[in-house]
CSV table of N, CA, C and O in Angstrom, one decimal:
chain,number,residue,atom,x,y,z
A,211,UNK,N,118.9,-3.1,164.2
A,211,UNK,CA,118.5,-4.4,164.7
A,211,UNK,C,117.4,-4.3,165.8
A,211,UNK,O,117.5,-3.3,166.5
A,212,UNK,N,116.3,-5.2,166.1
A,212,UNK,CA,115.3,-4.9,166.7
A,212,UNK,C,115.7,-5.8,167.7
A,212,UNK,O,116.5,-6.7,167.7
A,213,UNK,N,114.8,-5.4,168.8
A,213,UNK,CA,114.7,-6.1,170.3
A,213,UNK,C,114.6,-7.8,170.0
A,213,UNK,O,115.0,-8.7,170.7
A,214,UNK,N,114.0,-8.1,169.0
A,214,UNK,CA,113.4,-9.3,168.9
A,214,UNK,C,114.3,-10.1,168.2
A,214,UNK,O,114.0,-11.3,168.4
A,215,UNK,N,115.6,-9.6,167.3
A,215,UNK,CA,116.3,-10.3,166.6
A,215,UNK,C,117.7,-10.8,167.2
A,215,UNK,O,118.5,-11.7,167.0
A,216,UNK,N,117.5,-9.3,168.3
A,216,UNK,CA,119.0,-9.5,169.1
A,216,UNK,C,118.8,-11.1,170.2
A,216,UNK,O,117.9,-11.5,170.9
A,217,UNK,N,119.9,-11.5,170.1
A,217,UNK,CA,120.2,-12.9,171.2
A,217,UNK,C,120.2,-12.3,172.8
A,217,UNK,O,120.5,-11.1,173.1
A,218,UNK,N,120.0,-13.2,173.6
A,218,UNK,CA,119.7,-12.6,174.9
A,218,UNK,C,120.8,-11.9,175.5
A,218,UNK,O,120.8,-10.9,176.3
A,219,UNK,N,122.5,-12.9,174.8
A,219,UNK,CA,123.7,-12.4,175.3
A,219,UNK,C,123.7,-10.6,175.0
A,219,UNK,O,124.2,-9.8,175.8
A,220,UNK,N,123.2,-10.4,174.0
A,220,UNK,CA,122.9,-8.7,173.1
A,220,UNK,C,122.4,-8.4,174.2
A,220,UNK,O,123.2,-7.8,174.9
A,221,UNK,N,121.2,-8.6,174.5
A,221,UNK,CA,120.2,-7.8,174.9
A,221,UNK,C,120.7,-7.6,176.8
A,221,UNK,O,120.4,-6.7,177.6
A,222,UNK,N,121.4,-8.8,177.0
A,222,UNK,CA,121.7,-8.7,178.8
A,222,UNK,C,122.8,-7.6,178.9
A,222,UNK,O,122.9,-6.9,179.9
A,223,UNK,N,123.6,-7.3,177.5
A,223,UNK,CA,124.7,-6.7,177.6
A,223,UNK,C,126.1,-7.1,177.3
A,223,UNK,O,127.2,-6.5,177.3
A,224,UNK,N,125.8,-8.4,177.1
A,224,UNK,CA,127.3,-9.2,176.3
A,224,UNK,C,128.2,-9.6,177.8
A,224,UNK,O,128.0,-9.5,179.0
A,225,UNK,N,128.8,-9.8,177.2
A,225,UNK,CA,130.4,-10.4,178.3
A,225,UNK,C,130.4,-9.5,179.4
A,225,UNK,O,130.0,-10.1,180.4
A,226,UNK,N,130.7,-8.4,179.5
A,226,UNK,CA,130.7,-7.6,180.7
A,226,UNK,C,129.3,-7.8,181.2
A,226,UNK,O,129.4,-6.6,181.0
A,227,UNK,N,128.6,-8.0,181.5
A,227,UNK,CA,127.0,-8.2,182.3
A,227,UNK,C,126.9,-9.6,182.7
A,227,UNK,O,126.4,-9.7,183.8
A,228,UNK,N,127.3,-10.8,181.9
A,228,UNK,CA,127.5,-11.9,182.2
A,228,UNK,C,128.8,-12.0,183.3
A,228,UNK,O,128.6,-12.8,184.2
A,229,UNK,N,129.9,-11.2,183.3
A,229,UNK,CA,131.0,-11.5,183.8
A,229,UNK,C,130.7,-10.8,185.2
A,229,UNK,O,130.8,-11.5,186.3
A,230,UNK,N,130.3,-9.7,185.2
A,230,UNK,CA,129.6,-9.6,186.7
A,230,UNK,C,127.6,-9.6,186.8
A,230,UNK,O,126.8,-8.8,187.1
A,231,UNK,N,127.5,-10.9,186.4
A,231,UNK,CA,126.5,-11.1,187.1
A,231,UNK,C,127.1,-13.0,187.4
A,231,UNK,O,127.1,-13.5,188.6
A,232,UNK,N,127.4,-13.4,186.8
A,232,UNK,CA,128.6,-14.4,187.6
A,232,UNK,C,129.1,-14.1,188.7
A,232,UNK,O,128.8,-14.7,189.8
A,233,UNK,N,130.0,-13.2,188.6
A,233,UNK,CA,131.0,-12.4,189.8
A,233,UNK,C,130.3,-12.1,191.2
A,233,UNK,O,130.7,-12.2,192.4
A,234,UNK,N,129.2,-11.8,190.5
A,234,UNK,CA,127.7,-11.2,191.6
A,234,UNK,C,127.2,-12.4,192.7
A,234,UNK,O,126.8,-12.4,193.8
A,235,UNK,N,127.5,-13.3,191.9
A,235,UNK,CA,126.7,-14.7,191.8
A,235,UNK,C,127.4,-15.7,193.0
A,235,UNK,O,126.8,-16.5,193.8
A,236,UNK,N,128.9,-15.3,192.9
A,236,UNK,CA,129.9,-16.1,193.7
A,236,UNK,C,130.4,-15.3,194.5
A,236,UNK,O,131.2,-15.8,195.3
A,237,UNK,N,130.1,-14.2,194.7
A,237,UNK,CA,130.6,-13.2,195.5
A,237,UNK,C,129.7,-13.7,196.6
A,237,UNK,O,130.2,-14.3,197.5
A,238,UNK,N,128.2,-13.3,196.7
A,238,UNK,CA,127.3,-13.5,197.4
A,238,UNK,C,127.4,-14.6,197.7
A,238,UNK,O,127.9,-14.8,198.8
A,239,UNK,N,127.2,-15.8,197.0
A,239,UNK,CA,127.6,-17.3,198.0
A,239,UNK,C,128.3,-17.0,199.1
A,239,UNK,O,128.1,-17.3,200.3
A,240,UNK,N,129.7,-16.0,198.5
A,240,UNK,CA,130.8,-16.2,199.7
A,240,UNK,C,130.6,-15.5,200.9
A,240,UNK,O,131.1,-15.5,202.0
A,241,UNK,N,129.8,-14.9,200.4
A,241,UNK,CA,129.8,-13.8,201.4
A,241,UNK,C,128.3,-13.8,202.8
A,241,UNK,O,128.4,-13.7,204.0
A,242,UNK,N,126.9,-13.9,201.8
A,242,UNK,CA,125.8,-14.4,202.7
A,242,UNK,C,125.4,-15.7,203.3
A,242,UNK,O,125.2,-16.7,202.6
A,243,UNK,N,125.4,-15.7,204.5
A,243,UNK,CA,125.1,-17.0,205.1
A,243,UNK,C,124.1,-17.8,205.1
A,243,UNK,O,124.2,-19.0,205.6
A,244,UNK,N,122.7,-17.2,204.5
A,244,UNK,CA,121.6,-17.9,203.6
A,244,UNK,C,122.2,-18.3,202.6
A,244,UNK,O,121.7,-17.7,201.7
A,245,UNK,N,123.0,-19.0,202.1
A,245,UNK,CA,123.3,-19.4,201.0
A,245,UNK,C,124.7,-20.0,201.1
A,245,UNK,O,125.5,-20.1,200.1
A,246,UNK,N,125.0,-20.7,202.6
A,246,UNK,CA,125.8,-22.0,203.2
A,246,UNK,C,125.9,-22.8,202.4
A,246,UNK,O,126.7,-23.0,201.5
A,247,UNK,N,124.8,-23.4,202.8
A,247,UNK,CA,124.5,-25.1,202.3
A,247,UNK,C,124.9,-25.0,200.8
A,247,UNK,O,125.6,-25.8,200.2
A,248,UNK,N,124.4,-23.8,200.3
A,248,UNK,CA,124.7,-23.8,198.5
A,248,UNK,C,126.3,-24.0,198.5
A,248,UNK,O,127.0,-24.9,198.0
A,249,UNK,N,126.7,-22.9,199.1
A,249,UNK,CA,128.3,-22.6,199.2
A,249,UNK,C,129.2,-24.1,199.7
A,249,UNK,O,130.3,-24.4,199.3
A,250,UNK,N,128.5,-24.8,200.6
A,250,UNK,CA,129.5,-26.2,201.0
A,250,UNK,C,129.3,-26.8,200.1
A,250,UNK,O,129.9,-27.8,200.2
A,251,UNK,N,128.5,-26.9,198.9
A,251,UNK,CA,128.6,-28.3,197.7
A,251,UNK,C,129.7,-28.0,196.6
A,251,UNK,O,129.9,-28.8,195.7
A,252,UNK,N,130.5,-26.8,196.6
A,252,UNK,CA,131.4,-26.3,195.5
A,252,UNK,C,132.9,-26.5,196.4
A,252,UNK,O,133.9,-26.3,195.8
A,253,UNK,N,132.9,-26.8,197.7
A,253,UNK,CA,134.1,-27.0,197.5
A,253,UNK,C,134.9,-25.6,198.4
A,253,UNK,O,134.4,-24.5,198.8
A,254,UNK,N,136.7,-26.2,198.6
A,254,UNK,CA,137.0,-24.9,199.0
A,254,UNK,C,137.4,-23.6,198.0
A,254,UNK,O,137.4,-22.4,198.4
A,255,UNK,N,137.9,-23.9,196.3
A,255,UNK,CA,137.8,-22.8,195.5
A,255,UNK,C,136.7,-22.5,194.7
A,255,UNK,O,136.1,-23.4,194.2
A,256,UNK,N,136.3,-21.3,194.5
A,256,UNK,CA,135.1,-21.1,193.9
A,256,UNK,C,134.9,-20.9,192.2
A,256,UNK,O,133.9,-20.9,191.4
A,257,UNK,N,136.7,-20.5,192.2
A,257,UNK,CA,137.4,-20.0,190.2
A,257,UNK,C,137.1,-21.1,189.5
A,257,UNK,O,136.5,-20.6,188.5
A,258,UNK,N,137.1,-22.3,189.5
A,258,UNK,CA,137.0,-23.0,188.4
A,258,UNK,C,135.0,-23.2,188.5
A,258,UNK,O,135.2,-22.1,188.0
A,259,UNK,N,134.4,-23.3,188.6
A,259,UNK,CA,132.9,-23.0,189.1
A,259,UNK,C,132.8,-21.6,188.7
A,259,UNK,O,131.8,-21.5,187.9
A,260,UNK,N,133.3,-20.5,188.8
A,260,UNK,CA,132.8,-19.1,188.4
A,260,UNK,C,133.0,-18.8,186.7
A,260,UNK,O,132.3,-18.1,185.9
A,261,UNK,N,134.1,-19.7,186.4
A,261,UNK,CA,135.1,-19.6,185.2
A,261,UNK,C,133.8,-20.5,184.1
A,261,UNK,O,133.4,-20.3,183.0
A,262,UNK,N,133.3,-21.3,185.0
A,262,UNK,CA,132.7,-23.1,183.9
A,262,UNK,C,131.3,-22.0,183.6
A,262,UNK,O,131.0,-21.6,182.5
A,263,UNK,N,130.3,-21.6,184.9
A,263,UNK,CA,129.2,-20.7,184.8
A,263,UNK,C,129.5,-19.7,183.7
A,263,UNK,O,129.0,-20.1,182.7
A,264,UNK,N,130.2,-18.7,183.6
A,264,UNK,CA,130.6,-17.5,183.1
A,264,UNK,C,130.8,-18.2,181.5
A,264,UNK,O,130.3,-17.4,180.5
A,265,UNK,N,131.3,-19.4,181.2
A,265,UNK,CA,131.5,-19.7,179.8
A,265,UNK,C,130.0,-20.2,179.3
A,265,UNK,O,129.4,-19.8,178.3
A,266,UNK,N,129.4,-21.4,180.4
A,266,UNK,CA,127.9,-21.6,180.1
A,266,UNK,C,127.4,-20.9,179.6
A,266,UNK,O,127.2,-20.8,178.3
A,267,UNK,N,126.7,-20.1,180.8
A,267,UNK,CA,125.6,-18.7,180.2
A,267,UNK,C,126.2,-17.9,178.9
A,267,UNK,O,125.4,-17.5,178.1
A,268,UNK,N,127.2,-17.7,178.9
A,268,UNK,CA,128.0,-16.9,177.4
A,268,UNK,C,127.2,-17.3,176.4
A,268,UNK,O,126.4,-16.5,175.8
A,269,UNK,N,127.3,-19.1,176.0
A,269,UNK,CA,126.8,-19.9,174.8
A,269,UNK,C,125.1,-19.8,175.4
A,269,UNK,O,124.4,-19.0,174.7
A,270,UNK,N,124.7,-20.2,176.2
A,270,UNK,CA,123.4,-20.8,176.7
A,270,UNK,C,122.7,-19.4,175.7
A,270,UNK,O,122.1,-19.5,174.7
A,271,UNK,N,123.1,-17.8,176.7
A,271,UNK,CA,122.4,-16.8,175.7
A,271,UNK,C,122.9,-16.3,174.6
A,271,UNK,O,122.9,-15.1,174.3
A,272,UNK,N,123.3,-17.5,173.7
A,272,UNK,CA,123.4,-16.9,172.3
A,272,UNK,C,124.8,-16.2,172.2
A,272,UNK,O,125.1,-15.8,171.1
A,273,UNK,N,125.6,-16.1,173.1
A,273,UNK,CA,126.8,-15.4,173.2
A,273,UNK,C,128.1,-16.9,172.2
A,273,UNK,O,127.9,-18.0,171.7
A,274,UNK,N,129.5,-15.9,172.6
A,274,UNK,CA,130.3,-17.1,172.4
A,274,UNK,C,130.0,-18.6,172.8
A,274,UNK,O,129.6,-18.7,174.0
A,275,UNK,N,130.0,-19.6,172.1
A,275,UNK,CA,130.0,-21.1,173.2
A,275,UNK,C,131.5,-21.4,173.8
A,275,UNK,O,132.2,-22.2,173.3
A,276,UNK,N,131.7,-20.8,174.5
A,276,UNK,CA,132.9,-21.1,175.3
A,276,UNK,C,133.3,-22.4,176.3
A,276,UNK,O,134.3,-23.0,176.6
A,277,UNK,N,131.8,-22.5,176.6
A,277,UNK,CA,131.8,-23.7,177.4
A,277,UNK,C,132.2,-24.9,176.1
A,277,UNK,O,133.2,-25.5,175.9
A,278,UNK,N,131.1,-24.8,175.6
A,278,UNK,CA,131.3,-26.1,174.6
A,278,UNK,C,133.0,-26.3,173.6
A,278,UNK,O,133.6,-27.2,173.1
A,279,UNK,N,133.3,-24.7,173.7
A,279,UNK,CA,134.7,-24.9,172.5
A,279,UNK,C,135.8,-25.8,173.7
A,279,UNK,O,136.7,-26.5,173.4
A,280,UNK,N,135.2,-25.3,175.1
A,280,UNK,CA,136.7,-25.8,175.8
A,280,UNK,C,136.3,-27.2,176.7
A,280,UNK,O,136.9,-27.8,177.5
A,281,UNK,N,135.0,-27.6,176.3
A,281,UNK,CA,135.0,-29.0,177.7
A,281,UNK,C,133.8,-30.1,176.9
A,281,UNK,O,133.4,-31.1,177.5
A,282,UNK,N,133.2,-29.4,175.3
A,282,UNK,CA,132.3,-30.5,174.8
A,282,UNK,C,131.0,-29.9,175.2
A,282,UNK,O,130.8,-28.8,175.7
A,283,UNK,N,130.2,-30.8,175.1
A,283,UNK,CA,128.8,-31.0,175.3
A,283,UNK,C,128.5,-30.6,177.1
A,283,UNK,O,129.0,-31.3,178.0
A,284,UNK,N,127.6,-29.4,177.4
A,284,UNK,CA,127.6,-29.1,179.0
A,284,UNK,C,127.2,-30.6,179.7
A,284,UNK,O,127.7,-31.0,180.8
A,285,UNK,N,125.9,-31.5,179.0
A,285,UNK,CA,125.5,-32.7,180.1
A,285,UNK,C,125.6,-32.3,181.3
A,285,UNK,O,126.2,-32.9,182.2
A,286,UNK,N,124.5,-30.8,181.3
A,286,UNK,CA,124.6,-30.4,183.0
A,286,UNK,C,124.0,-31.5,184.0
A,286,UNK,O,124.5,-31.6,185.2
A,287,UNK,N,122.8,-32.5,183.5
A,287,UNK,CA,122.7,-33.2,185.0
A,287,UNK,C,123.8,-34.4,185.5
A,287,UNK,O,124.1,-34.9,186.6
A,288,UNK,N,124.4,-34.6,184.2
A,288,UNK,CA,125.7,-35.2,184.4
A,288,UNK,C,126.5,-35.1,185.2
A,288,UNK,O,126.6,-35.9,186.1
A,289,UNK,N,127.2,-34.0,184.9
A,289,UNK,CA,128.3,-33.4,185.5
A,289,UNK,C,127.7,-32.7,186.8
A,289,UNK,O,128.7,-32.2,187.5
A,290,UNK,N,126.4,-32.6,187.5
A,290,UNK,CA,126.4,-31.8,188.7
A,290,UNK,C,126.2,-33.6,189.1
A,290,UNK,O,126.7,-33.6,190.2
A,291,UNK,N,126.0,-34.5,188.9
A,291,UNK,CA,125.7,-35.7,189.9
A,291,UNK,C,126.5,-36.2,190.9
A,291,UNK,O,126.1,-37.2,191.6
A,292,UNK,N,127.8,-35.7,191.0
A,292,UNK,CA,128.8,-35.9,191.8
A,292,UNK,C,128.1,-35.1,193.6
A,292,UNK,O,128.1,-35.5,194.7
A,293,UNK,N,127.6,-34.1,193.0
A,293,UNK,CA,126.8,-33.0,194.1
A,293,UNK,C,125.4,-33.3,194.3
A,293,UNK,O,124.6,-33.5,193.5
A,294,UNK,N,125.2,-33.4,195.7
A,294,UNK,CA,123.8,-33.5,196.5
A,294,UNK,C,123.1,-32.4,196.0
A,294,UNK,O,123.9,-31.4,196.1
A,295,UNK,N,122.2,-32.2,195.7
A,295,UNK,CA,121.2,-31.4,195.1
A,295,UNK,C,119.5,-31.6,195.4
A,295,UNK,O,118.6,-32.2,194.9
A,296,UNK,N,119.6,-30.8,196.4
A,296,UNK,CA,118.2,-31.3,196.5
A,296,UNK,C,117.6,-29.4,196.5
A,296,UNK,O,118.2,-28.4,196.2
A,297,UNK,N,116.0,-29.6,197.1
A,297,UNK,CA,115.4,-28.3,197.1
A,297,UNK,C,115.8,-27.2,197.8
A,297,UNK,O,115.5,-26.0,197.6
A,298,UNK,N,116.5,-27.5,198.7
A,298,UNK,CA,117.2,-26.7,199.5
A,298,UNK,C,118.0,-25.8,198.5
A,298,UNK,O,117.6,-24.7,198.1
A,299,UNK,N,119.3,-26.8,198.2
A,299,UNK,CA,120.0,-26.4,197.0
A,299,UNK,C,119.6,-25.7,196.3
A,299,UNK,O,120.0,-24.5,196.3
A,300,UNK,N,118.5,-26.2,195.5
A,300,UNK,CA,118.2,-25.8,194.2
A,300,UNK,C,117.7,-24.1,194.7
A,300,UNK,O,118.0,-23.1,194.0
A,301,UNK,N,116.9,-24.1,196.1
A,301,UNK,CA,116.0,-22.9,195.9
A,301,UNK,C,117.5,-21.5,196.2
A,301,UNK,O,117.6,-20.3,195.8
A,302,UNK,N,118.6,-22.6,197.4
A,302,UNK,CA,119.7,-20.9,197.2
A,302,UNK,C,120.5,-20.4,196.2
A,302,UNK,O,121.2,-19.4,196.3
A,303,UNK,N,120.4,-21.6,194.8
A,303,UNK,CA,121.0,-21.1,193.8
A,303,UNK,C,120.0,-20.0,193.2
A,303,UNK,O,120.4,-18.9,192.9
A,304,UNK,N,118.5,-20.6,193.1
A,304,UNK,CA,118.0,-19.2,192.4
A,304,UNK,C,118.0,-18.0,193.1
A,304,UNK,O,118.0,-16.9,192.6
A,305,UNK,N,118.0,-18.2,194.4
A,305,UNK,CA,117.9,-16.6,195.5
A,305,UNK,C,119.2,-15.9,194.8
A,305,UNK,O,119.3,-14.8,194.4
A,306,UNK,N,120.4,-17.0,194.8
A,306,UNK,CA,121.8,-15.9,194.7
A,306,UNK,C,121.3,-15.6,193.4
A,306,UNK,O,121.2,-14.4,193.0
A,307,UNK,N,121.2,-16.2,192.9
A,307,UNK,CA,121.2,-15.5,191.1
A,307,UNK,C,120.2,-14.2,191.1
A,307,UNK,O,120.6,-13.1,190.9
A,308,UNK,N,118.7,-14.5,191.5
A,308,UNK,CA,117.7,-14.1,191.2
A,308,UNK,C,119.0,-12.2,192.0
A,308,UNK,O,119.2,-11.3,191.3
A,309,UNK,N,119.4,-12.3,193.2
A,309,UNK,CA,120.2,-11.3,193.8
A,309,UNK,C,120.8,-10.5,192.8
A,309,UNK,O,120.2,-9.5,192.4
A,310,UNK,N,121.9,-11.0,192.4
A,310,UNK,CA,122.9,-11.4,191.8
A,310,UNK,C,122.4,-10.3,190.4
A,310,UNK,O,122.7,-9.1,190.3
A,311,UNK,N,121.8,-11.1,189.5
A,311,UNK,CA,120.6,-10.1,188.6
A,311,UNK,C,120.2,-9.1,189.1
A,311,UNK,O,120.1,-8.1,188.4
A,312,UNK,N,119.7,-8.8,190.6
A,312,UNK,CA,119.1,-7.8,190.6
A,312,UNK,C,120.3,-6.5,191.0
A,312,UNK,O,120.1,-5.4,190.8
A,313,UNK,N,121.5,-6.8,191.7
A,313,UNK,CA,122.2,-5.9,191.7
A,313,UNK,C,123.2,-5.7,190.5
A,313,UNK,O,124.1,-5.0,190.9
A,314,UNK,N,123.4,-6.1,189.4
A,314,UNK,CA,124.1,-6.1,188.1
A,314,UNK,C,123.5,-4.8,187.5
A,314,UNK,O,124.1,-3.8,187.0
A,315,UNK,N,121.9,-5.0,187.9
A,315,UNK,CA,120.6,-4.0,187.0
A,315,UNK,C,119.9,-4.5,185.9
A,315,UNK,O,119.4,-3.8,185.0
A,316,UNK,N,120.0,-5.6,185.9
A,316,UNK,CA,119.1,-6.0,184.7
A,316,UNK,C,117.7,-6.2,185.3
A,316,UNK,O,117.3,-6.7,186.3
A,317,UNK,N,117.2,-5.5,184.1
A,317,UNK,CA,115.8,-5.1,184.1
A,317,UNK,C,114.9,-5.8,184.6
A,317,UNK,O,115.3,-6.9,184.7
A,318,UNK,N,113.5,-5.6,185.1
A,318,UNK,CA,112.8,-6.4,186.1
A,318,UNK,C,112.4,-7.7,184.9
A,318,UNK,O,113.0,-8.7,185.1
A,319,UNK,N,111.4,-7.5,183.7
A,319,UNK,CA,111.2,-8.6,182.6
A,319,UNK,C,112.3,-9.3,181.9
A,319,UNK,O,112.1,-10.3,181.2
A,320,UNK,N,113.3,-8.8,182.0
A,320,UNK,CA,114.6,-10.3,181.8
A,320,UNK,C,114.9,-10.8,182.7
A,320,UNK,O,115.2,-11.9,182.3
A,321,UNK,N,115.0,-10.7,184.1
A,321,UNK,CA,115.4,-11.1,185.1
A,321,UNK,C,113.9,-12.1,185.7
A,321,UNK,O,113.9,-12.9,186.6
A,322,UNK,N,113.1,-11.8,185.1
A,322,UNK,CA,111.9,-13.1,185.2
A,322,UNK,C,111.9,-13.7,184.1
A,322,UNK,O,111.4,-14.8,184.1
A,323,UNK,N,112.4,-13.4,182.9
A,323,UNK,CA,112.3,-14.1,182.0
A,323,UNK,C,113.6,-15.7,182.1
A,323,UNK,O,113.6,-16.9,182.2
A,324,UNK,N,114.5,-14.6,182.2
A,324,UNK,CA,115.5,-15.9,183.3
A,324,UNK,C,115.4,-16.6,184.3
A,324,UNK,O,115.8,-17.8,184.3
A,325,UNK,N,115.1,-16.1,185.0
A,325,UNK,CA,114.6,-16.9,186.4
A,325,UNK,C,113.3,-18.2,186.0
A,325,UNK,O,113.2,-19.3,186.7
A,326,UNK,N,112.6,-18.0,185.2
A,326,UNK,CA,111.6,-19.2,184.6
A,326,UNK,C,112.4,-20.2,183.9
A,326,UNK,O,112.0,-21.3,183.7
A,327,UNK,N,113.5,-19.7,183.5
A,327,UNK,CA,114.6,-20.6,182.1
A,327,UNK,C,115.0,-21.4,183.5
A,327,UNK,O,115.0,-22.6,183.6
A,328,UNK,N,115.3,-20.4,184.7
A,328,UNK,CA,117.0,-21.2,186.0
A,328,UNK,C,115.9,-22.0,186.6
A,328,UNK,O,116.4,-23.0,186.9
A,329,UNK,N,114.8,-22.0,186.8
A,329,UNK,CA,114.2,-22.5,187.8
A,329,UNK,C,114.1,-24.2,187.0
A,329,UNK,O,114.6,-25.2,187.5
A,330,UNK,N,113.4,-24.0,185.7
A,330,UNK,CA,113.4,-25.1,185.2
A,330,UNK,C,114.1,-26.1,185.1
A,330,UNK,O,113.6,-27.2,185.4
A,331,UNK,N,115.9,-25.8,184.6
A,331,UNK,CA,116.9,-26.3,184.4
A,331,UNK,C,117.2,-26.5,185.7
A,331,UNK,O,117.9,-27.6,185.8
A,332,UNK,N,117.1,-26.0,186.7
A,332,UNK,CA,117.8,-26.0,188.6
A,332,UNK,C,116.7,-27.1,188.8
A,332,UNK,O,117.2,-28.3,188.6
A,333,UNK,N,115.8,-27.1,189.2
A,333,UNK,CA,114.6,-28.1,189.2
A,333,UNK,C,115.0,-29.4,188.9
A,333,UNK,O,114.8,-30.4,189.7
A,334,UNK,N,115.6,-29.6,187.4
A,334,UNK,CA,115.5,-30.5,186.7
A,334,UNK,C,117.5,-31.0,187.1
A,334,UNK,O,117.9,-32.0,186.6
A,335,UNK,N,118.1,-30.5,187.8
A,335,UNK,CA,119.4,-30.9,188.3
A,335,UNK,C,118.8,-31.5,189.7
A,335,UNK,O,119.3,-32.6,189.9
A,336,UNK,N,118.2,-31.2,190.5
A,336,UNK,CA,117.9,-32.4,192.0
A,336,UNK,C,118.2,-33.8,191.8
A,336,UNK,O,117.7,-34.4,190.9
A,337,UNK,N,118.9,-34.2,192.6
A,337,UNK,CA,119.2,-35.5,192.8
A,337,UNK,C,119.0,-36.6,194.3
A,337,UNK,O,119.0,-37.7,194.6
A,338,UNK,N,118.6,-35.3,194.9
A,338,UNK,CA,118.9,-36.2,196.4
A,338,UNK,C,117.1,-36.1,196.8
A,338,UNK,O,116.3,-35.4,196.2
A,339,UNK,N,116.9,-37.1,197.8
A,339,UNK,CA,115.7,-36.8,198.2
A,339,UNK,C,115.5,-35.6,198.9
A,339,UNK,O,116.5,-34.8,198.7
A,340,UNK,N,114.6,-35.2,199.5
A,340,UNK,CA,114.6,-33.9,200.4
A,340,UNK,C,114.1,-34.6,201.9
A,340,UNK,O,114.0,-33.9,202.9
């Protein structure tokens, strides 16, 4: 099977690479203090948010649709509109990820190739003025 045929879930490394680059993801919110403001919009548990992400990205790269078999259709700007989202937001979700990716080890051209995908879709979730 060639580089080109495999789905991104293949190529990141399947379930274990997604499961801690999630892990990575929530860990660092909890833990770096650049990444407050991101961390007060989720609330005081962070499991059902690590659990919802972790099934997303699964289906998003071609992996299981986990998300979709257990909750329907994502309607992510939907479902984040309960949450203030502005640029702030948006820019410490990509820092933690962009992190997050880079200590998992995924390679420097997937991890920009994703980060062009998160920026877009994060972008396109703002809701609040700035």
């Amino acid at each position: 099977m060639t580089e080109e045929s495999r789905t991104l879930y293949e190529v990141i490394g399947g379930e274990p690479t997604v499961r801690d680059m999630v892990d990575r993801f929530y860990d660092l919110m909890e833990l770096e203090l650049e990444f407050q403001l991101l961390r007060s919009v989720h609330g005081p548990s962070l499991e059902n948010a690590r659990q919802r992400l972790f099934m997303f990205l699964s289906g998003w790269m071609g992996g299981p649709d986990l998300y979709q078999e257990a909750h329907g259709h994502p309607r992510l700007r939907m479902r984040h509109m309960p949450f203030a989202i502005g640029t702030q937001e948006r820019d410490q979700w990509l820092r933690c990820m962009a992190w997050a990716m880079e200590d998992v080890g995924i390679d420097t051209e997937l991890r920009v190739r994703l980060m062009n995908s998160f920026f877009q879709t994060a972008d396109w979730m703002r809701n609040k003025p700035d």
